[in-house]
Amino acid sequence: MTDEKDIAAVFELGGRVRELRPSGYGLINNTYLLTTDTDRRVILQRINRRVFPRPDLISENLRILTNHVVGKMTSTGSGIYALKFPEILRTHDGKSFFLDAAGEYWRAMSFIENTFTLEKITSLYQAEEVGHVLGRFHALICDLNPKQLHETLPGFHNAASHLARFMQTSHRSALEKAEWRYCFTFIESRQALAPVLESAMREGMLFLRPIHGDTKVNNFLFDVNSGKAVSLVDLDTIQPGLIHFDIGDCLRSCANTAGESPTDMETVYFDLDICHALLKSYLAETQSFLTRHDYRFLYDTIRLIPFELGMRFLTDHLEGNRHFRTDWPGQNLHRAMVQFRLTESIENSEKRIRSLIDELSPGV
């Protein structure tokens, strides 16, 4: 059995491990917060190799990203680009990761002190701050050549591929279940939505940029004193992609204050006020490099990402919950239904969302 304290001791921690406990609510990796006898706090993670078959590429992407953003923040001074990023800790033999006897991949990072995370947005100020940080993050990396980055999760946001996989897997479930009939009918009636962003990229309207890849609300850190958002963490999914994936996933997470597993489906809806506050801040940070086609496909991505995640949750449910961890039987099916309810709410508000986007667009 793996002893996490022994694993932690492999890294340059600046002291002995005094305390170690599980941390965070991630559905993929195992994350721990440890404290040393010198009161230093460190994040220790075991990377899920079923999801990330090449964890070494994650480390390489982090190195490339860190070198780029630190250099850019240094050259521009504190300014609008100032964000906090965790330091990657080395092992005693100088490596950025540790491979244990069972072949499990571990990494350690500094803990960003005096910060907190949110499981849901509770004020428009918080939404504005999330928008600012996501926009600043994209501004920091917009001039990083995406070809320098490895694709750690090929097809991660390829909705057409997720649709095809669902269709291959869907024969395993019984249609007599009301939940299953709802999900299958929902997906079947929206198949044309799946390839919209990939098609736009093939037609030259959208193009690859470096992206974060997992911009849910609990990956933003807020300062305990000022309440301002100061960082975007959990950088495993950094890779080439469409920035629309980040925008859509951020709004999917932030504008659904019911969360991913609410007990009452009636509480699931897309909050237009949060959407407006977040997008306004985001677009203020990114208008210097966004194109007219970037604005054109904003509504499509807001609608697509929850639909895509719903398909991923449902497929994982059918395949035995191999990707997303669950706390109870049927949770991934429940999560899928939540995302489809959110998609419906977005569709019902299409005119208002498009009007909001037009209002915030600079007329490029």
PDB file of C-alpha atoms in Angstrom, residues 247-351:
ATOM      1  CA  ILE A 247     -14.591  30.299 -21.851  1.00  0.00           C
ATOM      2  CA  GLY A 248     -17.424  27.815 -22.192  1.00  0.00           C
ATOM      3  CA  ASP A 249     -16.245  25.578 -19.351  1.00  0.00           C
ATOM      4  CA  CYS A 250     -15.754  28.553 -17.043  1.00  0.00           C
ATOM      5  CA  LEU A 251     -19.283  29.832 -17.677  1.00  0.00           C
ATOM      6  CA  ARG A 252     -20.707  26.303 -17.420  1.00  0.00           C
ATOM      7  CA  SER A 253     -19.233  26.004 -13.944  1.00  0.00           C
ATOM      8  CA  CYS A 254     -19.701  29.544 -12.642  1.00  0.00           C
ATOM      9  CA  ALA A 255     -23.168  30.362 -13.992  1.00  0.00           C
ATOM     10  CA  ASN A 256     -24.705  27.152 -12.623  1.00  0.00           C
ATOM     11  CA  THR A 257     -24.766  27.895  -8.901  1.00  0.00           C
ATOM     12  CA  ALA A 258     -26.537  24.583  -8.187  1.00  0.00           C
ATOM     13  CA  GLY A 259     -23.282  22.686  -8.784  1.00  0.00           C
ATOM     14  CA  GLU A 260     -22.685  19.411 -10.627  1.00  0.00           C
ATOM     15  CA  SER A 261     -24.644  17.095  -8.292  1.00  0.00           C
ATOM     16  CA  PRO A 262     -27.593  19.027  -6.801  1.00  0.00           C
ATOM     17  CA  THR A 263     -30.355  17.018  -5.155  1.00  0.00           C
ATOM     18  CA  ASP A 264     -33.038  19.166  -6.777  1.00  0.00           C
ATOM     19  CA  MET A 265     -32.906  19.434 -10.578  1.00  0.00           C
ATOM     20  CA  GLU A 266     -35.220  22.436 -10.451  1.00  0.00           C
ATOM     21  CA  THR A 267     -32.351  24.499  -9.009  1.00  0.00           C
ATOM     22  CA  VAL A 268     -30.280  24.051 -12.178  1.00  0.00           C
ATOM     23  CA  TYR A 269     -30.324  27.060 -14.477  1.00  0.00           C
ATOM     24  CA  PHE A 270     -27.916  29.358 -16.328  1.00  0.00           C
ATOM     25  CA  ASP A 271     -27.527  32.617 -14.392  1.00  0.00           C
ATOM     26  CA  LEU A 272     -27.464  35.455 -16.934  1.00  0.00           C
ATOM     27  CA  ASP A 273     -26.233  38.040 -14.424  1.00  0.00           C
ATOM     28  CA  ILE A 274     -23.169  35.912 -13.618  1.00  0.00           C
ATOM     29  CA  CYS A 275     -22.621  35.334 -17.341  1.00  0.00           C
ATOM     30  CA  HIS A 276     -22.717  39.078 -18.013  1.00  0.00           C
ATOM     31  CA  ALA A 277     -20.359  39.972 -15.156  1.00  0.00           C
ATOM     32  CA  LEU A 278     -17.831  37.266 -16.046  1.00  0.00           C
ATOM     33  CA  LEU A 279     -17.852  37.869 -19.801  1.00  0.00           C
ATOM     34  CA  LYS A 280     -17.587  41.643 -19.395  1.00  0.00           C
ATOM     35  CA  SER A 281     -14.420  41.280 -17.300  1.00  0.00           C
ATOM     36  CA  TYR A 282     -12.981  38.573 -19.527  1.00  0.00           C
ATOM     37  CA  LEU A 283     -13.508  40.504 -22.755  1.00  0.00           C
ATOM     38  CA  ALA A 284     -12.003  43.650 -21.229  1.00  0.00           C
ATOM     39  CA  GLU A 285      -8.750  41.699 -20.771  1.00  0.00           C
ATOM     40  CA  THR A 286      -8.718  39.983 -24.160  1.00  0.00           C
ATOM     41  CA  GLN A 287     -10.191  42.401 -26.700  1.00  0.00           C
ATOM     42  CA  SER A 288      -6.726  43.245 -28.034  1.00  0.00           C
ATOM     43  CA  PHE A 289      -6.279  39.795 -29.586  1.00  0.00           C
ATOM     44  CA  LEU A 290      -9.760  38.305 -30.070  1.00  0.00           C
ATOM     45  CA  THR A 291     -11.074  38.182 -33.642  1.00  0.00           C
ATOM     46  CA  ARG A 292     -14.590  38.781 -34.931  1.00  0.00           C
ATOM     47  CA  HIS A 293     -14.979  35.021 -35.373  1.00  0.00           C
ATOM     48  CA  ASP A 294     -13.975  34.483 -31.726  1.00  0.00           C
ATOM     49  CA  TYR A 295     -16.942  36.654 -30.730  1.00  0.00           C
ATOM     50  CA  ARG A 296     -19.190  35.033 -33.316  1.00  0.00           C
ATOM     51  CA  PHE A 297     -18.850  31.573 -31.744  1.00  0.00           C
ATOM     52  CA  LEU A 298     -19.211  32.575 -28.098  1.00  0.00           C
ATOM     53  CA  TYR A 299     -22.846  31.546 -27.828  1.00  0.00           C
ATOM     54  CA  ASP A 300     -22.143  28.240 -29.547  1.00  0.00           C
ATOM     55  CA  THR A 301     -19.438  27.370 -27.040  1.00  0.00           C
ATOM     56  CA  ILE A 302     -21.566  28.426 -24.047  1.00  0.00           C
ATOM     57  CA  ARG A 303     -24.201  25.960 -25.253  1.00  0.00           C
ATOM     58  CA  LEU A 304     -21.794  23.232 -26.405  1.00  0.00           C
ATOM     59  CA  ILE A 305     -19.559  22.706 -23.368  1.00  0.00           C
ATOM     60  CA  PRO A 306     -22.257  21.590 -20.892  1.00  0.00           C
ATOM     61  CA  PHE A 307     -23.723  19.377 -23.622  1.00  0.00           C
ATOM     62  CA  GLU A 308     -20.293  17.849 -24.208  1.00  0.00           C
ATOM     63  CA  LEU A 309     -19.661  17.310 -20.491  1.00  0.00           C
ATOM     64  CA  GLY A 310     -23.075  15.713 -20.128  1.00  0.00           C
ATOM     65  CA  MET A 311     -22.132  13.203 -22.834  1.00  0.00           C
ATOM     66  CA  ARG A 312     -18.827  12.512 -21.104  1.00  0.00           C
ATOM     67  CA  PHE A 313     -20.512  11.920 -17.727  1.00  0.00           C
ATOM     68  CA  LEU A 314     -23.098   9.639 -19.314  1.00  0.00           C
ATOM     69  CA  THR A 315     -20.538   7.635 -21.287  1.00  0.00           C
ATOM     70  CA  ASP A 316     -18.437   7.193 -18.167  1.00  0.00           C
ATOM     71  CA  HIS A 317     -21.523   5.962 -16.313  1.00  0.00           C
ATOM     72  CA  LEU A 318     -22.104   3.371 -19.034  1.00  0.00           C
ATOM     73  CA  GLU A 319     -18.442   2.326 -19.028  1.00  0.00           C
ATOM     74  CA  GLY A 320     -18.286   1.758 -15.275  1.00  0.00           C
ATOM     75  CA  ASN A 321     -17.103   5.168 -13.957  1.00  0.00           C
ATOM     76  CA  ARG A 322     -13.510   4.758 -15.115  1.00  0.00           C
ATOM     77  CA  HIS A 323     -12.812   8.465 -15.654  1.00  0.00           C
ATOM     78  CA  PHE A 324     -14.779  10.511 -13.080  1.00  0.00           C
ATOM     79  CA  ARG A 325     -14.753   9.435  -9.444  1.00  0.00           C
ATOM     80  CA  THR A 326     -18.175   8.927  -7.883  1.00  0.00           C
ATOM     81  CA  ASP A 327     -19.510   8.931  -4.316  1.00  0.00           C
ATOM     82  CA  TRP A 328     -22.658   6.900  -4.989  1.00  0.00           C
ATOM     83  CA  PRO A 329     -24.108   4.591  -7.671  1.00  0.00           C
ATOM     84  CA  GLY A 330     -25.581   6.483 -10.596  1.00  0.00           C
ATOM     85  CA  GLN A 331     -23.847   9.768  -9.774  1.00  0.00           C
ATOM     86  CA  ASN A 332     -22.389  10.192 -13.263  1.00  0.00           C
ATOM     87  CA  LEU A 333     -25.842   9.615 -14.765  1.00  0.00           C
ATOM     88  CA  HIS A 334     -27.166  12.289 -12.403  1.00  0.00           C
ATOM     89  CA  ARG A 335     -24.308  14.607 -13.358  1.00  0.00           C
ATOM     90  CA  ALA A 336     -25.150  14.119 -17.042  1.00  0.00           C
ATOM     91  CA  MET A 337     -28.774  15.072 -16.463  1.00  0.00           C
ATOM     92  CA  VAL A 338     -27.653  18.228 -14.622  1.00  0.00           C
ATOM     93  CA  GLN A 339     -25.536  19.308 -17.595  1.00  0.00           C
ATOM     94  CA  PHE A 340     -28.383  18.661 -20.000  1.00  0.00           C
ATOM     95  CA  ARG A 341     -30.739  20.724 -17.845  1.00  0.00           C
ATOM     96  CA  LEU A 342     -28.149  23.498 -17.910  1.00  0.00           C
ATOM     97  CA  THR A 343     -27.911  23.215 -21.712  1.00  0.00           C
ATOM     98  CA  GLU A 344     -31.698  23.572 -21.939  1.00  0.00           C
ATOM     99  CA  SER A 345     -31.587  26.686 -19.769  1.00  0.00           C
ATOM    100  CA  ILE A 346     -28.954  28.188 -22.066  1.00  0.00           C
ATOM    101  CA  GLU A 347     -31.052  27.384 -25.137  1.00  0.00           C
ATOM    102  CA  ASN A 348     -34.098  29.004 -23.553  1.00  0.00           C
ATOM    103  CA  SER A 349     -32.035  32.159 -22.998  1.00  0.00           C
ATOM    104  CA  GLU A 350     -30.371  32.214 -26.424  1.00  0.00           C
ATOM    105  CA  LYS A 351     -31.704  35.620 -27.485  1.00  0.00           C
TER     106      LYS A 351
END
